[in-house]
CSV table of C-alpha atoms in Angstrom, one decimal:
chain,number,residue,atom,x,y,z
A,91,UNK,CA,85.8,61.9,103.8
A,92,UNK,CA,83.7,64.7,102.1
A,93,UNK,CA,86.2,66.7,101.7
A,94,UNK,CA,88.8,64.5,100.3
A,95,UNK,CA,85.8,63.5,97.6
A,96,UNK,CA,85.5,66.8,96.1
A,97,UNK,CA,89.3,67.8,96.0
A,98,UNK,CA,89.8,64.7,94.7
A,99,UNK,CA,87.2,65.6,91.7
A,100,UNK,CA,89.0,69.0,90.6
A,101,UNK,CA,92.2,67.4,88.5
A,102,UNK,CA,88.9,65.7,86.7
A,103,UNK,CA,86.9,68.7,86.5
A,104,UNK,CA,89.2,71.3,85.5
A,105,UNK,CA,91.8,69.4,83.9
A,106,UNK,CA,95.1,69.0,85.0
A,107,UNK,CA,97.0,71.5,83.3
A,108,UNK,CA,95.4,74.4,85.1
A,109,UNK,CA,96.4,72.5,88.4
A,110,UNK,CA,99.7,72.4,87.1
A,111,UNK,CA,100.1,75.6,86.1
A,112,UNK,CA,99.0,76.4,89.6
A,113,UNK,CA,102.8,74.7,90.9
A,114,UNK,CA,105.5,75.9,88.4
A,115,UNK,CA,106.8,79.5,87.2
A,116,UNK,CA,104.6,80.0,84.3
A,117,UNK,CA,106.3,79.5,81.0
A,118,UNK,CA,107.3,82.2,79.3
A,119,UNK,CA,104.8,81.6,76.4
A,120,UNK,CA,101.6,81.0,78.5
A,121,UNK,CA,102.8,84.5,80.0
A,122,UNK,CA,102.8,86.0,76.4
A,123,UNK,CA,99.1,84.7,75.6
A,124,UNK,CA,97.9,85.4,78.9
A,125,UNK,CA,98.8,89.1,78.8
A,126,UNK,CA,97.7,88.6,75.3
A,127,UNK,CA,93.8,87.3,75.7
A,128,UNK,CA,93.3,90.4,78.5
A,129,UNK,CA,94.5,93.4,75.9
A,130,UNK,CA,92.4,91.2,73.5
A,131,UNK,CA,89.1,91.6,75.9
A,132,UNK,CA,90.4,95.1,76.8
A,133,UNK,CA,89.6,95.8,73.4
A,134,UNK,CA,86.4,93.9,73.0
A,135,UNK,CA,85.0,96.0,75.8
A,136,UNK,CA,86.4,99.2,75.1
A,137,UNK,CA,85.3,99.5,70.9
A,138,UNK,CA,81.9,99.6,71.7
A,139,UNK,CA,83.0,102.3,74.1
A,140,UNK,CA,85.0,104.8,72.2
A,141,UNK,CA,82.3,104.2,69.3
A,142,UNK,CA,79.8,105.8,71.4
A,143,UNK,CA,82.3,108.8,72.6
A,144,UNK,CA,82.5,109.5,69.1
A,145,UNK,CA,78.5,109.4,68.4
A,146,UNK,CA,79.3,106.9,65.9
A,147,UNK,CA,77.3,104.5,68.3
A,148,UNK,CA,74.1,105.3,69.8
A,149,UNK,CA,74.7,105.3,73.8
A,150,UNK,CA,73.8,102.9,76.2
A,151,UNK,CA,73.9,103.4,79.7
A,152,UNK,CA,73.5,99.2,80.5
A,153,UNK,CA,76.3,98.3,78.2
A,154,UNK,CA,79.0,101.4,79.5
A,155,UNK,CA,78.1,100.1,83.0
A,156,UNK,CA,79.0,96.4,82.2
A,157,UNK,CA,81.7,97.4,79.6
A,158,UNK,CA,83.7,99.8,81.9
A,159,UNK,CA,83.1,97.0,85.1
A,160,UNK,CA,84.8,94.5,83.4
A,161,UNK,CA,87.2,97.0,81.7
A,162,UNK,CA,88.2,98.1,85.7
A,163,UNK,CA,89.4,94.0,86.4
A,164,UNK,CA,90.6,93.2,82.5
A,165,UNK,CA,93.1,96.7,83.0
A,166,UNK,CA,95.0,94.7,86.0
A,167,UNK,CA,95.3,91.8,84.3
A,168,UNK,CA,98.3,92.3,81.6
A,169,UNK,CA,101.1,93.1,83.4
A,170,UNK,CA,102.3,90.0,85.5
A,171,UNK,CA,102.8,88.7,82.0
A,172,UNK,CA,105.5,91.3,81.5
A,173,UNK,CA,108.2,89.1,82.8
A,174,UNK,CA,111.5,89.2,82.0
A,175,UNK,CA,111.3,85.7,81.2
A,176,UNK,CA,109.2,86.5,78.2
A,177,UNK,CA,111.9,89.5,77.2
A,178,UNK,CA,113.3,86.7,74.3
A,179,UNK,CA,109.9,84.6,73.8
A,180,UNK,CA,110.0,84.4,69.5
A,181,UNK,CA,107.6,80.7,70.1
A,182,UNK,CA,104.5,83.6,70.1
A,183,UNK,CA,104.1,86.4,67.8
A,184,UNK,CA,104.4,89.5,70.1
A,185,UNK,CA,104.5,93.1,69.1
A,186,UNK,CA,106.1,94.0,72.5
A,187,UNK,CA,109.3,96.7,72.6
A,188,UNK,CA,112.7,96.0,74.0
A,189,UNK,CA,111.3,99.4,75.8
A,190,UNK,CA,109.4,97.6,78.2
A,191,UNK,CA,112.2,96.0,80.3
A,192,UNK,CA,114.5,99.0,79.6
A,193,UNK,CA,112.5,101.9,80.4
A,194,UNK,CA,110.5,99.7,83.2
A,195,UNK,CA,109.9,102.6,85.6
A,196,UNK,CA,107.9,104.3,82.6
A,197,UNK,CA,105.8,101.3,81.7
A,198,UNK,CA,104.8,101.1,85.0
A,199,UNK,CA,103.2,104.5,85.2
A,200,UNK,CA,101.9,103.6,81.9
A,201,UNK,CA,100.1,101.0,83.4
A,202,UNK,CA,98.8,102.6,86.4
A,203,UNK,CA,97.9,105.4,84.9
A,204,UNK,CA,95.7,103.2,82.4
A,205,UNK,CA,94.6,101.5,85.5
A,206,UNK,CA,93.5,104.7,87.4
A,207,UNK,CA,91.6,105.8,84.1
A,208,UNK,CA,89.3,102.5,83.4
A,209,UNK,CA,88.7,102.6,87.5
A,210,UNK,CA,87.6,106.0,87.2
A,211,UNK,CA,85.6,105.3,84.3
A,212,UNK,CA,83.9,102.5,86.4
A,213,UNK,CA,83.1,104.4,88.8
A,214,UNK,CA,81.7,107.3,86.8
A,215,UNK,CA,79.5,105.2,84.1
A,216,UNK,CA,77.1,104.4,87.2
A,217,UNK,CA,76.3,108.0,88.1
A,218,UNK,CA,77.9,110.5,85.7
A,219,UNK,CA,76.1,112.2,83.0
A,220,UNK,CA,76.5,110.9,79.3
A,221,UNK,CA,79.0,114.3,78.6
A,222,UNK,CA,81.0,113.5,81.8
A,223,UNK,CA,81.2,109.6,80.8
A,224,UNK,CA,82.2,110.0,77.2
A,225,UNK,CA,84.7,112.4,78.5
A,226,UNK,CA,86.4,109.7,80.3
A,227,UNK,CA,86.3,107.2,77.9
A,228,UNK,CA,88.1,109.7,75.9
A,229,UNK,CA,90.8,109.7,79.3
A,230,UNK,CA,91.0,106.0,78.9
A,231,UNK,CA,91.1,105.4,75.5
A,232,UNK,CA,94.6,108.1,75.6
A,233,UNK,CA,96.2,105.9,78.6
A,234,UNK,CA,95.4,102.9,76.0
A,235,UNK,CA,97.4,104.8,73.8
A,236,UNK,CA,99.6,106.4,75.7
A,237,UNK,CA,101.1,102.8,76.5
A,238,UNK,CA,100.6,102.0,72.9
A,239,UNK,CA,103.1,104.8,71.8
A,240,UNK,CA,106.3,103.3,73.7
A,241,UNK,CA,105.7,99.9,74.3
A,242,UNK,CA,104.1,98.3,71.1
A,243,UNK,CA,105.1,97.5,67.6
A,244,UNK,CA,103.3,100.1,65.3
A,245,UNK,CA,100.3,98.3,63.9
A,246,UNK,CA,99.3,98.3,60.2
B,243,UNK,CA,85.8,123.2,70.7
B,244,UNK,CA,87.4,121.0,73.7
B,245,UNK,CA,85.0,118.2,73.1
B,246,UNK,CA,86.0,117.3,69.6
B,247,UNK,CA,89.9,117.9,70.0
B,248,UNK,CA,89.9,115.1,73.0
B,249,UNK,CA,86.9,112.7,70.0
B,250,UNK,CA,89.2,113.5,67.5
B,251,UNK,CA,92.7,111.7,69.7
B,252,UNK,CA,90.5,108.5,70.3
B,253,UNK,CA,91.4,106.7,66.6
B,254,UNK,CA,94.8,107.4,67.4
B,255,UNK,CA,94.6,106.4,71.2
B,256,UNK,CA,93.5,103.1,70.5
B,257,UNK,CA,94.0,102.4,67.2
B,258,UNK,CA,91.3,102.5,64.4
B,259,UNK,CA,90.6,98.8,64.6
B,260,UNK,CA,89.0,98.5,67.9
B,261,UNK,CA,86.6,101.4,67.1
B,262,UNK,CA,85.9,100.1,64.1
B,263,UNK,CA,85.2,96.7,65.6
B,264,UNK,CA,82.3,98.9,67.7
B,265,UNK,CA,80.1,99.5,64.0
B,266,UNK,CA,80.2,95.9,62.4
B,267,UNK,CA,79.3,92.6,64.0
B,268,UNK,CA,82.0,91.4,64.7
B,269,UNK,CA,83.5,88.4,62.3
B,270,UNK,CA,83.5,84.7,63.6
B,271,UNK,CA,87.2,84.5,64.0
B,272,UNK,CA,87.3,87.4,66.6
B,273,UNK,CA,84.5,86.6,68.4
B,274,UNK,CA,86.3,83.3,68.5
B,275,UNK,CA,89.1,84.5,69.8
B,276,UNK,CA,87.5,86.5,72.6
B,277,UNK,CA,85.7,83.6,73.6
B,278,UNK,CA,89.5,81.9,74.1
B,279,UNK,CA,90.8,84.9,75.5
B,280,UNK,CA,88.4,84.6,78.2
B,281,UNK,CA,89.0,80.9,79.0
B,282,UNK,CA,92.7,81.5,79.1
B,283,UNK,CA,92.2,84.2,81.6
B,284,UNK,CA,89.8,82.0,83.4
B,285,UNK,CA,92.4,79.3,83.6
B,286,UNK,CA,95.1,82.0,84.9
B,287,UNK,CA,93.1,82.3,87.9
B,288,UNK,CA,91.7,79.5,88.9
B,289,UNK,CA,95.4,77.6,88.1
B,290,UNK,CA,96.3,78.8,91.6
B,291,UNK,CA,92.9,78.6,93.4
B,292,UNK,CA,92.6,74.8,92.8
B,293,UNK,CA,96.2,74.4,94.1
B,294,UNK,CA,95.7,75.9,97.1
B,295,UNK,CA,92.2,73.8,97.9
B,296,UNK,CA,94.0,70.8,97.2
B,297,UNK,CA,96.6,71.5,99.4
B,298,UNK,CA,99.4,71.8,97.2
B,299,UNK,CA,99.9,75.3,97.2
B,300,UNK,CA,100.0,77.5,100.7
B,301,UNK,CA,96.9,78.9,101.3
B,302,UNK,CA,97.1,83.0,100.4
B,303,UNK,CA,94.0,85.0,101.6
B,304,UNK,CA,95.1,88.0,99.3
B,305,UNK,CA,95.4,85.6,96.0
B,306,UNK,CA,91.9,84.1,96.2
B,307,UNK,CA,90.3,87.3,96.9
B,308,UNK,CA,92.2,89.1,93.5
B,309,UNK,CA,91.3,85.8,91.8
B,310,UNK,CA,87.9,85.3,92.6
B,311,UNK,CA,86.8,88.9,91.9
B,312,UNK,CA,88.6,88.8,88.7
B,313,UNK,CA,87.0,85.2,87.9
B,314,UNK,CA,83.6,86.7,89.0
B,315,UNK,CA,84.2,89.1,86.1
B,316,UNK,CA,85.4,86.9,83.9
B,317,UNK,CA,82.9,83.8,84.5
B,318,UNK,CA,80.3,86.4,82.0
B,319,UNK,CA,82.9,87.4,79.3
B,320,UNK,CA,82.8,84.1,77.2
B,321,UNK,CA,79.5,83.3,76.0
B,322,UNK,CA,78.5,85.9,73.2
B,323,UNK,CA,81.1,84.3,71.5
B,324,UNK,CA,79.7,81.5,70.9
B,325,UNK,CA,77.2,82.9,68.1
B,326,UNK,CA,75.5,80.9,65.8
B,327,UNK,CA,78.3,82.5,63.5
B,328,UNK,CA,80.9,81.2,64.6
B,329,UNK,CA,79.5,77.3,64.7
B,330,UNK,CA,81.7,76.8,61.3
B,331,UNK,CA,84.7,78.7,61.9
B,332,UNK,CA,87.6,76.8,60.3
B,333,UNK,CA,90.2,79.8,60.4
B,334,UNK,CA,90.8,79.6,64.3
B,335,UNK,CA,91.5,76.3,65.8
B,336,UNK,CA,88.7,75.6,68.7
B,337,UNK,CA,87.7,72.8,70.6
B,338,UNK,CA,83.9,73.7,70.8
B,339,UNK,CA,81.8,71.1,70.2
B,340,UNK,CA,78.3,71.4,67.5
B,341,UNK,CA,76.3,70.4,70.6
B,342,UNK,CA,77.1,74.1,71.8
B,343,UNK,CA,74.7,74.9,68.8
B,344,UNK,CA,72.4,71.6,69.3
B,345,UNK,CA,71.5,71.6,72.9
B,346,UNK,CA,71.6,75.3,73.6
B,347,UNK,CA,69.0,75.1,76.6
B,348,UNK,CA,72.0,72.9,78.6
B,349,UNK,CA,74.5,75.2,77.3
B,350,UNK,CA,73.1,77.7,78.5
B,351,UNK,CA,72.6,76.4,82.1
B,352,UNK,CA,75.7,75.3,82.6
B,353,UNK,CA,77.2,78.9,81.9
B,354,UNK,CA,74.8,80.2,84.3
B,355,UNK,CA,75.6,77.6,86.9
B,356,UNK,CA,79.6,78.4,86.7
B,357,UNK,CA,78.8,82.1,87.1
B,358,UNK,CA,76.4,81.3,89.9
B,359,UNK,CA,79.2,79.3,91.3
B,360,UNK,CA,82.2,82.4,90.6
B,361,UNK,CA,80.2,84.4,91.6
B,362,UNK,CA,79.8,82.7,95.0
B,363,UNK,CA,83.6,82.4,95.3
B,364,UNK,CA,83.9,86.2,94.8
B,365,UNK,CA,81.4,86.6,98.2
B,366,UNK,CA,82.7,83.5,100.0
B,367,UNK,CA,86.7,84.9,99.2
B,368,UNK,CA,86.0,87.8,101.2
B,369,UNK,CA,84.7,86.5,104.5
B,370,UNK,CA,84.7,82.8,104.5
B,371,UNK,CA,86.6,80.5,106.6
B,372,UNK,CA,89.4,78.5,104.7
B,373,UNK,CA,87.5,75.7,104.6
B,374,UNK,CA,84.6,77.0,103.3
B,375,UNK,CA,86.2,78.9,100.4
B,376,UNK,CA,88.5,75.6,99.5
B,377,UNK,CA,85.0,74.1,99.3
B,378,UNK,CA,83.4,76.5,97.1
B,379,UNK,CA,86.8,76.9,94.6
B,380,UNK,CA,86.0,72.9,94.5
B,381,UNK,CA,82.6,73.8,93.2
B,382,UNK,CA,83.7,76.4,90.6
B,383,UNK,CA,86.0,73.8,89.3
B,384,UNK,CA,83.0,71.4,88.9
B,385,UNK,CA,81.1,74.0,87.2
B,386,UNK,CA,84.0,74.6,84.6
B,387,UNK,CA,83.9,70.9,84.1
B,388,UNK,CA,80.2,70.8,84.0
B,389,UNK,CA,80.4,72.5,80.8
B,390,UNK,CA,83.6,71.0,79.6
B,391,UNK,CA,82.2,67.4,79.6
B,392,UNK,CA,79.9,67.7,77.1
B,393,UNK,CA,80.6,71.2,75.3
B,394,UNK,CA,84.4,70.8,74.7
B,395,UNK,CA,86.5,68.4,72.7
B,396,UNK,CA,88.2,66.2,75.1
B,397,UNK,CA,91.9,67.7,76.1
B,398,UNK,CA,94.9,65.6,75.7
């Protein structure tokens, strides 16, 4: 009976809309502001980031090794919320291109190569030299770009 | 000379908002929208985790070990949002409640319990028997309501 207490307490604790969620094909707009909030925390960890490559920051070895962790999971999580189902979403504002499910064998590389980038930044924030770390900061904030450049609305 | 070419591409890579985010505090209505980003992200993960401990949703090894890493990450990304700041921040809608603000001792424990608790899941994903990760997704999802109950304005 243990068990069937606590499963029993989730609906309650997490609300049921997550539980939900869990059952169904995602709706096209939750896809849009899911793949929305992580390029909005991609860029709440990388600002502090490139404003340190650029000396306009002092550095900070504690906050490049947290910023560029969390940066290695946030950079998988966009992409599932690519779907073609969201190709014709208008219910959310989106600055996505047509591009992205035309040219989808580009956007992928795009991707990956943005994910290889923040996973070697990772990995070299813990024992790289300041020189060798800003230099790849500089790497990912390009494959940010790179993306950028094809696959979203010019911003103002 | 191959140092600043590389500083001078990062404004363009990312776009000059982001770095410019990195030299200001950052206004209410972003942090405020971190903060959300985070949650949503939260809920896109854990959605399918508390499916599969109440049974309603095969069990997938492969899912709740990508999940639980990415919640481990993610249980840490919300709470410097909630800045003093942002406690009368009309421009974003937001269900936090003044007794974020009030009672900040509790607040603050019952962050560090959910990470405690992610955390946990992230360890428990990767070597655990079924049952014992079903039991501990059961305890993240208390956590999250732990701090839902009394922080966050009741859902519909």
């Amino acid at each position: 009976m243990t068990k069937n207490v606590w499963l029993a307490g989730i609906p309650l604790a997490i609300g049921v809309g997550y539980v939900a969620a869990a059952f169904a094909q995602a709706k096209p707009e939750v896809l849009v502001k899911q793949r929305q909030a992580a390029m909005t925390l991609q860029g709440k960890y990388f600002g502090p980031l490139a404003g340190m490559a650029q000396g306009k920051a002092p550095y900070n070895k504690d906050t490049v090794v947290r910023n560029a962790e969390f940066l290695g999971a946030l950079s998988k999580m966009p992409w599932d919320g690519f779907a073609e189902s969201t190709k014709d979403e208008k219910s959310v504002k989106t600055a996505a291109l047509p591009a992205i499910w035309k040219d989808t064998d580009k956007f992928k590389q795009a991707q990956q190569h943005f994910e290889e980038e923040a996973s070697k930044l990772a990995q070299v924030s813990k024992n790289g030299d300041e020189a060798a770390v800003k230099a790849q900061i500089g790497a990912t904030g390009k494959a940010c770009g790179g993306c950028h450049q094809d696959f979203r609305e010019k911003q103002q």
